[in-house]
Coordinates of C-alpha atoms in Angstrom, one line a residue:
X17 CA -26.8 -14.6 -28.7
X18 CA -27.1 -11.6 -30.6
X19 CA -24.1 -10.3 -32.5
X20 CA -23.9 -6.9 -34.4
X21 CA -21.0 -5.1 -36.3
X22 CA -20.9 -1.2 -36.2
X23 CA -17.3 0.7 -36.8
X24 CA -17.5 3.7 -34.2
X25 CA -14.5 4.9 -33.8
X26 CA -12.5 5.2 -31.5
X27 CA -13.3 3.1 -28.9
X28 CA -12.9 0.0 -27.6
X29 CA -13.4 -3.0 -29.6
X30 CA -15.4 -5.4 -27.9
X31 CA -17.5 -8.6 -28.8
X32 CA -20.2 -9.4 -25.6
X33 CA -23.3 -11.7 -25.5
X34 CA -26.0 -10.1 -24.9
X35 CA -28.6 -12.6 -24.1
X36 CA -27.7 -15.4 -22.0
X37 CA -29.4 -18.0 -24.4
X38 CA -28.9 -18.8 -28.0
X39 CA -30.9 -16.6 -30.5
X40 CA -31.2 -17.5 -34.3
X41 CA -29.3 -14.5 -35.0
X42 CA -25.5 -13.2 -34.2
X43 CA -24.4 -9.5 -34.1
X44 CA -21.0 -8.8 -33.4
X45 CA -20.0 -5.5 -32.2
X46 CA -16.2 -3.9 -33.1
X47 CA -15.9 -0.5 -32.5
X48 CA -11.8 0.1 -33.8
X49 CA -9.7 2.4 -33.5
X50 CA -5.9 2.6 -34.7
X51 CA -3.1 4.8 -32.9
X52 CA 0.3 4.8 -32.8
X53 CA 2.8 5.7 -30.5
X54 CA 6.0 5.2 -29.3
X55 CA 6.2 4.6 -25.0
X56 CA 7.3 7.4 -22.8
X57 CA 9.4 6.9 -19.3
X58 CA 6.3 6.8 -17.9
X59 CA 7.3 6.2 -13.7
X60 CA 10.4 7.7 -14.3
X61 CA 12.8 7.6 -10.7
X62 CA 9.5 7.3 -9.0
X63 CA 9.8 3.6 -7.9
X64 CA 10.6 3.1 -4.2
X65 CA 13.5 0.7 -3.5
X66 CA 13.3 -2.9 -3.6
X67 CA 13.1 -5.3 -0.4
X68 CA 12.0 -9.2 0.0
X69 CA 12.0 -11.7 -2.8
X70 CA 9.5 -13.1 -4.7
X71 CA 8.8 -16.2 -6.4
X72 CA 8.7 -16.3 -10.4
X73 CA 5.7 -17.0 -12.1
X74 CA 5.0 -20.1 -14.2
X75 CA 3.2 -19.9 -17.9
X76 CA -0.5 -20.1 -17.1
X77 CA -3.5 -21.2 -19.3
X78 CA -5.3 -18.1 -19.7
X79 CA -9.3 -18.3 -20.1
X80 CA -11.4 -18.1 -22.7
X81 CA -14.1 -15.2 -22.8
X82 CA -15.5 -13.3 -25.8
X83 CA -15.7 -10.1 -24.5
X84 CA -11.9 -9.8 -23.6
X85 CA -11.2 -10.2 -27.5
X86 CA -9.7 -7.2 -29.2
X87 CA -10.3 -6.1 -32.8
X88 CA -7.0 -4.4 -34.6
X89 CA -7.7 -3.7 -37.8
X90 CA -10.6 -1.0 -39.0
X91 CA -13.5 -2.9 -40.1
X92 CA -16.3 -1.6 -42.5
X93 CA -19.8 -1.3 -41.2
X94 CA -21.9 -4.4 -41.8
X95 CA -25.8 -4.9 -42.0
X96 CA -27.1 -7.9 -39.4
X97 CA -26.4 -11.1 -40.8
X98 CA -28.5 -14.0 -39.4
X99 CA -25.7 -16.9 -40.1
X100 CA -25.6 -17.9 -36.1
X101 CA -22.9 -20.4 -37.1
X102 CA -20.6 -18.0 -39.2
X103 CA -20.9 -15.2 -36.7
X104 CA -20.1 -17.6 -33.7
X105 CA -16.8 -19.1 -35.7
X106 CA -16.3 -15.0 -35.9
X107 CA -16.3 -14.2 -32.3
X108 CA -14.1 -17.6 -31.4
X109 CA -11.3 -16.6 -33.9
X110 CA -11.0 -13.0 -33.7
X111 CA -11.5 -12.5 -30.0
X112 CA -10.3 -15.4 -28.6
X113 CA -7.8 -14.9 -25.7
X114 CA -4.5 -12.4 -26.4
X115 CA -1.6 -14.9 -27.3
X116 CA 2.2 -13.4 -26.4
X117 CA 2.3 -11.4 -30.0
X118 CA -1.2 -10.1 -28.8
X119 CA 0.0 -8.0 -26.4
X120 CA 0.4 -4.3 -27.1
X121 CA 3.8 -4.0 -29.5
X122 CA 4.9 -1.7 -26.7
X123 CA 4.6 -4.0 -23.7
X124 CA 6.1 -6.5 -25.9
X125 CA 9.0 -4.1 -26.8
X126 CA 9.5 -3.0 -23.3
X127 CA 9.9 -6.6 -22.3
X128 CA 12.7 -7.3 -24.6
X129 CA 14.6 -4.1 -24.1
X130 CA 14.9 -5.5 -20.4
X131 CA 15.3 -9.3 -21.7
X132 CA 11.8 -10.5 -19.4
X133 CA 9.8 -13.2 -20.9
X134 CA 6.5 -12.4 -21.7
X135 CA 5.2 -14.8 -19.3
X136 CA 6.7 -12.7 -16.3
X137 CA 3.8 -10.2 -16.8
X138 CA 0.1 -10.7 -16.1
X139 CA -1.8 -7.3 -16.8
X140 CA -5.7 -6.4 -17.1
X141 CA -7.5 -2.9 -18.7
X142 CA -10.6 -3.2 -18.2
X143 CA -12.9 -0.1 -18.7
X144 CA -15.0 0.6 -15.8
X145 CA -18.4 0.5 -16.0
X146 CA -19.0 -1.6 -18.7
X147 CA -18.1 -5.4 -20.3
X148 CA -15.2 -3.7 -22.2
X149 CA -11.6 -5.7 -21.4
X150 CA -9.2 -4.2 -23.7
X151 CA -6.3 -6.5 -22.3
X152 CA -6.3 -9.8 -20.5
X153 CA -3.0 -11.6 -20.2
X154 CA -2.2 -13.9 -18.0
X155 CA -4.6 -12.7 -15.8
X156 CA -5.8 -15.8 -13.9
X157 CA -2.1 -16.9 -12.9
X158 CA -1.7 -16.7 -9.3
X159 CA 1.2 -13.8 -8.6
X160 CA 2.7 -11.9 -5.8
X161 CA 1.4 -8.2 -6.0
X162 CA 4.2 -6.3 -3.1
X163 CA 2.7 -3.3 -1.9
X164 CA -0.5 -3.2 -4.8
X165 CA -2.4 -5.4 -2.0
X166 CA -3.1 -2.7 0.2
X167 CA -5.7 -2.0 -1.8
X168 CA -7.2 -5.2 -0.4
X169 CA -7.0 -4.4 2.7
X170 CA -7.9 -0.5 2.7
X171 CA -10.9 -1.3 0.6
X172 CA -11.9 -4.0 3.1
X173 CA -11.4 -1.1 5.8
X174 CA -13.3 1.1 4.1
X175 CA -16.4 -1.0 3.6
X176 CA -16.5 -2.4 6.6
X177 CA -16.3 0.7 8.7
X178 CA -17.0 4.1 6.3
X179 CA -14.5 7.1 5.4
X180 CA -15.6 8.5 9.3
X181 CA -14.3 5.8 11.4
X182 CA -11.4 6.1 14.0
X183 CA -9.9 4.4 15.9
X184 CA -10.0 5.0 20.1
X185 CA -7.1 4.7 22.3
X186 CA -8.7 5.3 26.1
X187 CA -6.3 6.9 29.1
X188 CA -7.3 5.2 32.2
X189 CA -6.2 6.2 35.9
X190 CA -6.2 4.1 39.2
X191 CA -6.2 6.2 42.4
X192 CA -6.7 9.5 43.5
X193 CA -5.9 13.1 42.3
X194 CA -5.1 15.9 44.4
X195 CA -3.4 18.9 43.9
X196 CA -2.5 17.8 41.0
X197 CA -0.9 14.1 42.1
X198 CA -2.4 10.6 40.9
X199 CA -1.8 8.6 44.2
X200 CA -1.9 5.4 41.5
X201 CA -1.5 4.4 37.9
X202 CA -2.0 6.3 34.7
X203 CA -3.1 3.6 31.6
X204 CA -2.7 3.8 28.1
X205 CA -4.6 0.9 26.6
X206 CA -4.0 0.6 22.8
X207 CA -7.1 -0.3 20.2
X208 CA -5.0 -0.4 17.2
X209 CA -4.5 2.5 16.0
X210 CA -2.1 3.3 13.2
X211 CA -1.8 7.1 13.6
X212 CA -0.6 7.8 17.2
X213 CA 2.8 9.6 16.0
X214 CA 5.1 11.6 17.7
X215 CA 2.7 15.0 17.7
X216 CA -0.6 12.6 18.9
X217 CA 1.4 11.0 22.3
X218 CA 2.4 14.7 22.9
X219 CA -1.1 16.0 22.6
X220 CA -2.6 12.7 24.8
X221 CA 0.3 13.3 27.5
X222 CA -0.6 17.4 27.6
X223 CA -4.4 16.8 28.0
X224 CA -3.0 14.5 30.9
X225 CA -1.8 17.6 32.6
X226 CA -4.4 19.7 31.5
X227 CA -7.1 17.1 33.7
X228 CA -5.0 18.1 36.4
X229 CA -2.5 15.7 36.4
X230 CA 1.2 16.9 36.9
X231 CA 2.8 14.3 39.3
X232 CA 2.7 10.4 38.8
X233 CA 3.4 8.6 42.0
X234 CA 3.1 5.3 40.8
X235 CA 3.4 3.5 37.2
X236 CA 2.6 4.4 33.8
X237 CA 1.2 1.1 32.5
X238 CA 1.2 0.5 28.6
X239 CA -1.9 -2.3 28.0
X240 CA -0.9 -3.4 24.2
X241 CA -3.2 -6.8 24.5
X242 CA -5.6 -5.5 22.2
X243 CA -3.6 -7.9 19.3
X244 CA -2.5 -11.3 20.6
X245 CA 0.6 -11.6 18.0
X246 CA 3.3 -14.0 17.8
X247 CA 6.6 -12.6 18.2
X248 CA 8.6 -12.3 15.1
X249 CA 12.1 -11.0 14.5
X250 CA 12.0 -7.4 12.9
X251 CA 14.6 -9.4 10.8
X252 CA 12.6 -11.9 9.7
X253 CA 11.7 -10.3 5.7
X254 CA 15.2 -9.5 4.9
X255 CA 17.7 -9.3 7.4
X256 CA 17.7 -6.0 8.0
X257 CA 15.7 -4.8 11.2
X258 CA 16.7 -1.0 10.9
X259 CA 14.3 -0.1 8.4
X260 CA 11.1 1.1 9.7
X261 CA 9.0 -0.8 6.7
X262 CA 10.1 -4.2 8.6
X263 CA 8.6 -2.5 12.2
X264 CA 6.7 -5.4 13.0
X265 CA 2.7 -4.4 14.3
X266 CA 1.7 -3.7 18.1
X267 CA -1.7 -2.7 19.5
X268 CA 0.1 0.4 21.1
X269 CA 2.1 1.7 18.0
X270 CA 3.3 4.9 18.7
X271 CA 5.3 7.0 16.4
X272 CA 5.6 3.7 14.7
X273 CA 8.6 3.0 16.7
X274 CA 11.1 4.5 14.9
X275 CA 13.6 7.7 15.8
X276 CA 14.5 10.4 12.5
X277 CA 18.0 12.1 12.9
X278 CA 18.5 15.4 11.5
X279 CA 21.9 16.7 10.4
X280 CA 22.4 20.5 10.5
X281 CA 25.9 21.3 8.9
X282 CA 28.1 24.2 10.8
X283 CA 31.2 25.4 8.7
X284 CA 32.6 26.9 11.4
X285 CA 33.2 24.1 13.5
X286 CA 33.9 21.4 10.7
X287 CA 30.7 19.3 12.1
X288 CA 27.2 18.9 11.6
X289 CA 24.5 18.8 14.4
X290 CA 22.6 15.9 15.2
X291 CA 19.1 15.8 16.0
X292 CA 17.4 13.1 17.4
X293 CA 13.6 12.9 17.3
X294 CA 11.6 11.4 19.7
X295 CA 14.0 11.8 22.3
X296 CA 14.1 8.5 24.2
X297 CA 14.6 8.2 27.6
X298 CA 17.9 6.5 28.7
X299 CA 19.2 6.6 25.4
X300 CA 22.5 9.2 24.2
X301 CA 23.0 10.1 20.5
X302 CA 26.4 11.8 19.7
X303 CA 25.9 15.5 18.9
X304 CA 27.4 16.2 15.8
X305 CA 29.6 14.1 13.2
X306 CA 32.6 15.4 11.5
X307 CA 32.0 17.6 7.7
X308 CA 33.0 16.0 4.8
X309 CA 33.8 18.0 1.2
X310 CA 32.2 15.6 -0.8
X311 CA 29.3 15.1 -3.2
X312 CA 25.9 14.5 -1.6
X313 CA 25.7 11.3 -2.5
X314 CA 23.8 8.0 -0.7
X315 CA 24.6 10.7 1.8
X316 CA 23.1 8.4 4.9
X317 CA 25.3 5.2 4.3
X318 CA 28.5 7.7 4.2
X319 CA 27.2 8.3 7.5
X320 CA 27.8 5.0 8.7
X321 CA 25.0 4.6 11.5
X322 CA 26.0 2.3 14.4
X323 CA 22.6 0.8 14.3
X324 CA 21.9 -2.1 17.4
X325 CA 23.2 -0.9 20.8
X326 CA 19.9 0.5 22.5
X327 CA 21.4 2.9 24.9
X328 CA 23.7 4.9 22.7
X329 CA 23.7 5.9 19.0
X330 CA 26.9 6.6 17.0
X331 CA 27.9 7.5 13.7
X332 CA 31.4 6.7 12.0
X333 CA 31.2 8.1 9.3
X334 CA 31.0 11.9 8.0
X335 CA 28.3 13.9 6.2
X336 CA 28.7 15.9 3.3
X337 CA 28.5 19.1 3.9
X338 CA 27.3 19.9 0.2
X339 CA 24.1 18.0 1.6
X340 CA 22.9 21.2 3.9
X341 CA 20.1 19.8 5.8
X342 CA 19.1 16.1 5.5
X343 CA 16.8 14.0 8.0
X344 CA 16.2 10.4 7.6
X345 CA 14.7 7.8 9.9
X346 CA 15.5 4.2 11.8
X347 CA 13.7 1.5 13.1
X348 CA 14.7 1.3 16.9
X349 CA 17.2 -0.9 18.0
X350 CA 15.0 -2.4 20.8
X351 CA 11.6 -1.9 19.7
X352 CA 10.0 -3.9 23.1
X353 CA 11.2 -0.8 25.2
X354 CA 10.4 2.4 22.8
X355 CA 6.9 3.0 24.1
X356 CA 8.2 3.2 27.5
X357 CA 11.1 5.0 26.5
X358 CA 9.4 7.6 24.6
X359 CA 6.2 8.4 26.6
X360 CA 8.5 9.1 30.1
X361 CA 11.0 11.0 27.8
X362 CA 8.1 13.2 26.4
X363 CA 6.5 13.5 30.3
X364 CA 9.2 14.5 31.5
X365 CA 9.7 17.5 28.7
X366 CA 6.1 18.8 29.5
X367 CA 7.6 19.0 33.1
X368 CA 6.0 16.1 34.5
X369 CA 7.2 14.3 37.1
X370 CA 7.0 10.3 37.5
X371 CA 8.2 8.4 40.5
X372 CA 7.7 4.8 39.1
X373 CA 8.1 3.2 35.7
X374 CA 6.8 3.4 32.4
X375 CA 6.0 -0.4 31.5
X376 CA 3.8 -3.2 30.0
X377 CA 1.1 -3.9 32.1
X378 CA -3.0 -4.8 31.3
X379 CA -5.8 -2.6 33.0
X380 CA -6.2 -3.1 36.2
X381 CA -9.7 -3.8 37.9
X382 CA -11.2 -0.3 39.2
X383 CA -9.5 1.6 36.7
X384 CA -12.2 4.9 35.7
X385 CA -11.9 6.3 32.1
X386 CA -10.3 9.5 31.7
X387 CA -10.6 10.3 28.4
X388 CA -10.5 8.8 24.5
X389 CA -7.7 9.9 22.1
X390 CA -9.4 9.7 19.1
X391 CA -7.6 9.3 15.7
X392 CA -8.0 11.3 12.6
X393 CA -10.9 9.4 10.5
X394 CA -10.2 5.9 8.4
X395 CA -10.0 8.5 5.1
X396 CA -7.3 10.1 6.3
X397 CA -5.2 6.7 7.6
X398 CA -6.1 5.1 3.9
X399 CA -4.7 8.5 2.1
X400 CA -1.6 8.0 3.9
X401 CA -1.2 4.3 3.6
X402 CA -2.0 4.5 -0.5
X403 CA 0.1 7.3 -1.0
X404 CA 3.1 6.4 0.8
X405 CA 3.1 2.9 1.0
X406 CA 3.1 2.7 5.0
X407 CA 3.5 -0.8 5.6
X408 CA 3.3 -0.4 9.4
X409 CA -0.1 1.7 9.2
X410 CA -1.6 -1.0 6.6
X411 CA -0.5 -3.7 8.9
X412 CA -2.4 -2.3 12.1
X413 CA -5.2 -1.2 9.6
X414 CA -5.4 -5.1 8.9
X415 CA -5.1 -6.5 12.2
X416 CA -8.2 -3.9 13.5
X417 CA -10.4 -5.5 10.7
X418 CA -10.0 -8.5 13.5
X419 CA -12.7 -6.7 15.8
X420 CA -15.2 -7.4 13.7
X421 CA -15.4 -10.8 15.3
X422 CA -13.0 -9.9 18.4
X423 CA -14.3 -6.9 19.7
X424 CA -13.1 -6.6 23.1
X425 CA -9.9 -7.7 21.9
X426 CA -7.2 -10.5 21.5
X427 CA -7.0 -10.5 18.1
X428 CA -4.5 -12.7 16.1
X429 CA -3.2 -12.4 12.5
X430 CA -5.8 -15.3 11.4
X431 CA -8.7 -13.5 12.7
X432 CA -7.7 -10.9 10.6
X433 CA -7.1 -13.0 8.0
X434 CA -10.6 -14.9 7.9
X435 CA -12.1 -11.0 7.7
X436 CA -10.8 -10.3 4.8
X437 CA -11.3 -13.6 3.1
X438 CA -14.6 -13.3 4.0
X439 CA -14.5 -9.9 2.6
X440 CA -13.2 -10.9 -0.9
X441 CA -15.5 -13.9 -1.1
X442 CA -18.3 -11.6 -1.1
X443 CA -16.9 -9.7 -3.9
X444 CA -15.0 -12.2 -6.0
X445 CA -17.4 -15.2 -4.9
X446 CA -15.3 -18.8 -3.7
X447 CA -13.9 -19.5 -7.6
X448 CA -12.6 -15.7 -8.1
X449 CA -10.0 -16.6 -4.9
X450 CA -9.1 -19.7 -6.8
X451 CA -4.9 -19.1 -6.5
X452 CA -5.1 -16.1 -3.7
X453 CA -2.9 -16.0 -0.6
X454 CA -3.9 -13.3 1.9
X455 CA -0.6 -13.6 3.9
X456 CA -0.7 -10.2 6.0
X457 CA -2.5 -6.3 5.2
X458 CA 0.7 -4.8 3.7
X459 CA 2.2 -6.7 1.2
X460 CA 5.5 -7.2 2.5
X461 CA 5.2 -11.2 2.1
X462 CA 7.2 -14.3 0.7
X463 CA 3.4 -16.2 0.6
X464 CA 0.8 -13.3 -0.2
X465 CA -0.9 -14.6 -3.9
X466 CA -3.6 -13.0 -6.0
X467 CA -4.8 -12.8 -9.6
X468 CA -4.7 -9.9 -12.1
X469 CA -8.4 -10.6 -12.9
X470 CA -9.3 -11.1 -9.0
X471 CA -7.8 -7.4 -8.6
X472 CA -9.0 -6.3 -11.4
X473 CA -12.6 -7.0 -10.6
X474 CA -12.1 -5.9 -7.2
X475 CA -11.0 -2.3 -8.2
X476 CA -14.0 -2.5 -11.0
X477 CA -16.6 -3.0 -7.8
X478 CA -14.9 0.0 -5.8
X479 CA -15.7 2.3 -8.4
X480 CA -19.1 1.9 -8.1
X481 CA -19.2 1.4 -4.3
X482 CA -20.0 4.0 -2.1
X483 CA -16.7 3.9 -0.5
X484 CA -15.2 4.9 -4.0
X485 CA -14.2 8.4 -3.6
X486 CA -12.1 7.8 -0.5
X487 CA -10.3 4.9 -2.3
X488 CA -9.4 6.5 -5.8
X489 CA -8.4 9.6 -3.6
X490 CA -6.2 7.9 -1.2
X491 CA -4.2 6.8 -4.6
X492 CA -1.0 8.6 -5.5
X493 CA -1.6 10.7 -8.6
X494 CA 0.7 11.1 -11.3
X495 CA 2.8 13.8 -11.4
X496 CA 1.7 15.6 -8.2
X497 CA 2.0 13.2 -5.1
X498 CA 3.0 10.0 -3.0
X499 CA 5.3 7.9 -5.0
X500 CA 4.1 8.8 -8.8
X501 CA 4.9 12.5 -7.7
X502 CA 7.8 12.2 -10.3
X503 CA 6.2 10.5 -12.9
X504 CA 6.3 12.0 -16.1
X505 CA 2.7 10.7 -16.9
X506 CA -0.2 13.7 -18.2
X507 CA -0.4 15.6 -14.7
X508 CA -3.7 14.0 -13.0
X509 CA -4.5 11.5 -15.5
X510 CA -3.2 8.4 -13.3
X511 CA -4.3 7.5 -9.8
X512 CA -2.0 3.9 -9.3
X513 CA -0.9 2.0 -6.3
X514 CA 2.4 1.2 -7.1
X515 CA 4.3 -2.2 -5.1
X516 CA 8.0 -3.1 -5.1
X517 CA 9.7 -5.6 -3.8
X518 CA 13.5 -7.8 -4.7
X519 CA 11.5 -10.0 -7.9
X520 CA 8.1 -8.1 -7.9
X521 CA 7.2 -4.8 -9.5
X522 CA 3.2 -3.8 -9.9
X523 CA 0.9 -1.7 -10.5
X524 CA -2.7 -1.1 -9.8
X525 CA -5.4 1.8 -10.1
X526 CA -7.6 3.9 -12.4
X527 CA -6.7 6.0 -15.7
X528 CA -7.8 8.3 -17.3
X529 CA -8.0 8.0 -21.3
X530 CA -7.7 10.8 -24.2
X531 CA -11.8 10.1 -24.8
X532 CA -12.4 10.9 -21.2
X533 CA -12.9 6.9 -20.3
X534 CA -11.6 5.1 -17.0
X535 CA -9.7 2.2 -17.1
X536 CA -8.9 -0.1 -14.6
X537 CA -5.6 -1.1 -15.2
X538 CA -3.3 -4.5 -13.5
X539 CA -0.1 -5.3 -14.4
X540 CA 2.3 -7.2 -11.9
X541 CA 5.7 -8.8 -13.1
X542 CA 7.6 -11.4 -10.7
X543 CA 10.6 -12.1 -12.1
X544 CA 14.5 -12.0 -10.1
X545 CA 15.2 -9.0 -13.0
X546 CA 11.4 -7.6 -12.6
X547 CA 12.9 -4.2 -11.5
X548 CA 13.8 -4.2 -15.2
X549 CA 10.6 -4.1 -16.4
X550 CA 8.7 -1.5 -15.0
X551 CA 9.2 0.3 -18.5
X552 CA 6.4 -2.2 -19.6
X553 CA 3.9 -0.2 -17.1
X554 CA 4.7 2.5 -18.8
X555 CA 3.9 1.9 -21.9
X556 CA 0.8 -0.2 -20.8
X557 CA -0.3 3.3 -18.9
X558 CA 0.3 5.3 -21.9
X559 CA -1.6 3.2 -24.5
X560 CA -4.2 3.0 -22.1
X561 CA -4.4 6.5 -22.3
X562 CA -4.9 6.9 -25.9
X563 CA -7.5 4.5 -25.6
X564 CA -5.3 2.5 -28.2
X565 CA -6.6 -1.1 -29.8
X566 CA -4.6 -4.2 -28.4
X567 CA -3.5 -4.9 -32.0

């Protein structure tokens, strides 16, 4: 090993072997810089609310590398010295792995203030590009990430498919058309995809119409056997099936099953209007609730949404009028029946007419394509999985990564599983997945495991993958969109995935420093008061971007 010392500052302080057998001499390289500052309310409100539960993590035994050791103090520059044995004692006491007063005094001071012991954090910088590591702690302990592991699974979409992908959902009839009357079936076989909302079922159902179709005498039949999944209670996270993050996944997803209500207030009738959206057939939501002259505050639970009887939807509660308009949505009641319910509602709007029912089914034999709806490309999907945090889409993303083994269908969660273990094997290699879980594509998981170092190095291969400039874009930024839009980070100078969940807080992504580097920066907490901590990523963001010295 060769070991220099040269004081260049400021950047970061590294010591690296450079050769992977011993040399006679040993040149230790520090380049220091010192910087002060105090840590700003980085995230600010930006966090989404917490759901699920998390195990805490256990003290780890962290590694031992040289080139994660930081230097803190400014050292003088020294000539080569050819003592292989004094320069080696060197590198193994000033960079040998960060103990708990190692970390940044700010971290450390952000983990008092909300009484977390240091051991609830496990956090990586690491400057991409290069061997520099300005922090590891903790970084090989095993931790749940929330919502931070859809960056598993988008980069595993993107690699395995490219930013132009889509996804295909084919219309199929059985029969004969005349005059504008299918004598037979109309088919709607879903592939996966994760984007067929509300305005893409309207457009598939018009282009219907516009092949000439205007009359259905016969059945609509839904084919969602693309995904062979077992059935699991919408419950099953945290008890609470009305929220559309806990929509569980379905080959067919449309409009990912879930209805938004929009409250319109009228004075002059002391009520507000209620709008419901998709309208579902065979379903009745009251028109309007009663004014109330309050604040507009938690303004949806004062609504008091009967949520659970499938036919009729009721609220007993009031809306403040100081609100104006509000919308928010709900997972449906009975989410079995809301493809069928929607899609006849929405014929029947564009003046179609429909004589037998809208149901489950497979394709039939003799069944003649007539057309492909074809969904907007895998760039655009990851953008609004990253910056939004759609567990639903990530969830069918991951499930379609099943196909590359299954194409013609039948895919189960395991399949999908196995892809993207296969997938981070060839990044990380068998010993970087020592301790990870890969559980489902979201996040939302008691079981999902991974490392800070795993991640880390995971995020350092993206950058310099082709794939890269889809990825970093799809990330929220700070202080202009998805959830850092109210971060009071330097506008543009943070692109994180951020992941929350009851006992997990995290986040993950690229920053950009005052000297113009990029840093990949980790840090997850699991801890029951790790909602408490997020100050910590703040300051860990903000010394990152001053490009300050661990100590």
């Amino acid at each position: 090993m060769i070991c220099a010392e040269d004081c260049a500052p400021p950047s970061a302080s590294r010591c690296r072997p450079l050769s992977p057998t011993p040399l006679p001499a040993l040149r230790a390289s520090a380049m220091c810089s010192v910087a002060v500052s105090s840590a700003s309310n980085f995230m600010g409100s930006m966090w989404g609310k917490s759901e699920g539960k998390a195990e805490p993590v256990s003290a780890g035994h962290r590694g031992c590398e040289c080139s994660r050791a930081n230097i803190a103090a400014m050292l003088k520059p020294l000539q080569p010295l050819r003592v292989p044995a004094a320069c080696a004692a060197l590198c193994l006491s000033l960079f040998s792995p960060l103990k708990a007063q190692d970390l940044p005094a700010e971290v450390d001071a952000a983990l008092r203030r909300a009484k977390l012991p240091e051991t609830a954090l496990v956090a990586v910088v690491h400057e991409v590009g290069s061997g520099s590591q300005k922090l590891a702690w903790r970084e090989r302990e095993p931790v749940n990430p929330a919502s931070v592991f859809k960056l598993v699974t988008t980069y595993a979409a993107l690699d395995q498919w490219g930013p132009a992908w889509s996804w295909r959902t084919p219309v199929w009839v059985q029969g004969t058309v005349k005059d504008g009357v299918l004598e037979g079936k109309l088919i709607i076989k879903g592939s996966g995809d994760p984007s067929l909302v509300l305005e893409r079922v309207w457009l598939m159902l018009r282009r219907v119409q516009q092949m000439g179709i205007r009359e259905i005498r016969g059945d609509v039949l839904l084919d969602r056997s693309f995904f062979n999944l077992p059935v699991v209670s919408p419950k099953a996270f945290d008890d609470d099936a009305s929220q559309p993050y806990n929509v569980r996944p379905d080959a067919l997803m449309m409009n990912f099953k879930a209805v938004t209500y929009t409250f319109t207030p009228d004075p002059s009738r002391g009520v507000a209007l209620v709008q419901t959206d998709p309208a579902l057939a065979g379903v009745r939501t009251d028109e309007t609730v009663p004014l109330a002259a309050v604040a507009c505050d938690d303004w949806s639970a004062q609504l008091k949404p009967q949520w659970g009887e499938p036919k009729h939807m009721n609220f007993a509660g009031r809306y403040p009028q100081s609100c104006g308009e509000r919308s928010f949505s709900m997972a449906y009641a009975d989410p079995a029946s809301f493809n069928a319910r929607m899609v006849e509602a929405m014929w029947q709007q564009l003046g179609g007419r429909l004589s037998g029912q809208v149901k489950d089914s497979v394709l039939p034999p003799g069944a003649r394509l007539l057309f492909d709806q074809v969904s907007p490309p895998l760039q655009q999907v990851v953008r609004d999985i990253n910056k939004f945090s759609n567990n639903v889409m990530a969830e069918q993303v991951f499930l379609s990564l099943g196909q590359v083994d299954k194409p013609s269908g039948g895919i189960t969660p395991d399949d999908a599983r196995e892809q993207v273990r296969r997938f981070l094997a060839s990044r990380l290699g068998e010993d970087g997945l020592k301790g990870w879980v890969v559980d489902n594509g979201s996040g939302l998981s008691r079981e999902t495991r991974l490392t800070a170092q795993g991640l880390s190095r995971l995020l350092q291969q993206a950058w310099s993958s082709p794939v890269m400039a889809e990825l970093m874009s799809s990330l929220p930024i700070s202080g202009v969109d998805g959830t850092l839009r109210r971060s009071k980070a330097p506008q543009g100078r943070a692109h994180l995935k951020t992941g929350s969940l009851r006992d997990v807080a995290a986040v993950a992504g690229y920053v950009l420093s005052n000297s113009g580097r990029r840093y990949v920066v980790v840090a997850i907490l699991n801890h029951p008061n790790a909602a408490a901590g997020r100050p910590a990523f703040d300051a860990l963001v903000q010394w990152a971007i001053r490009d300050a010295p661990s100590r």
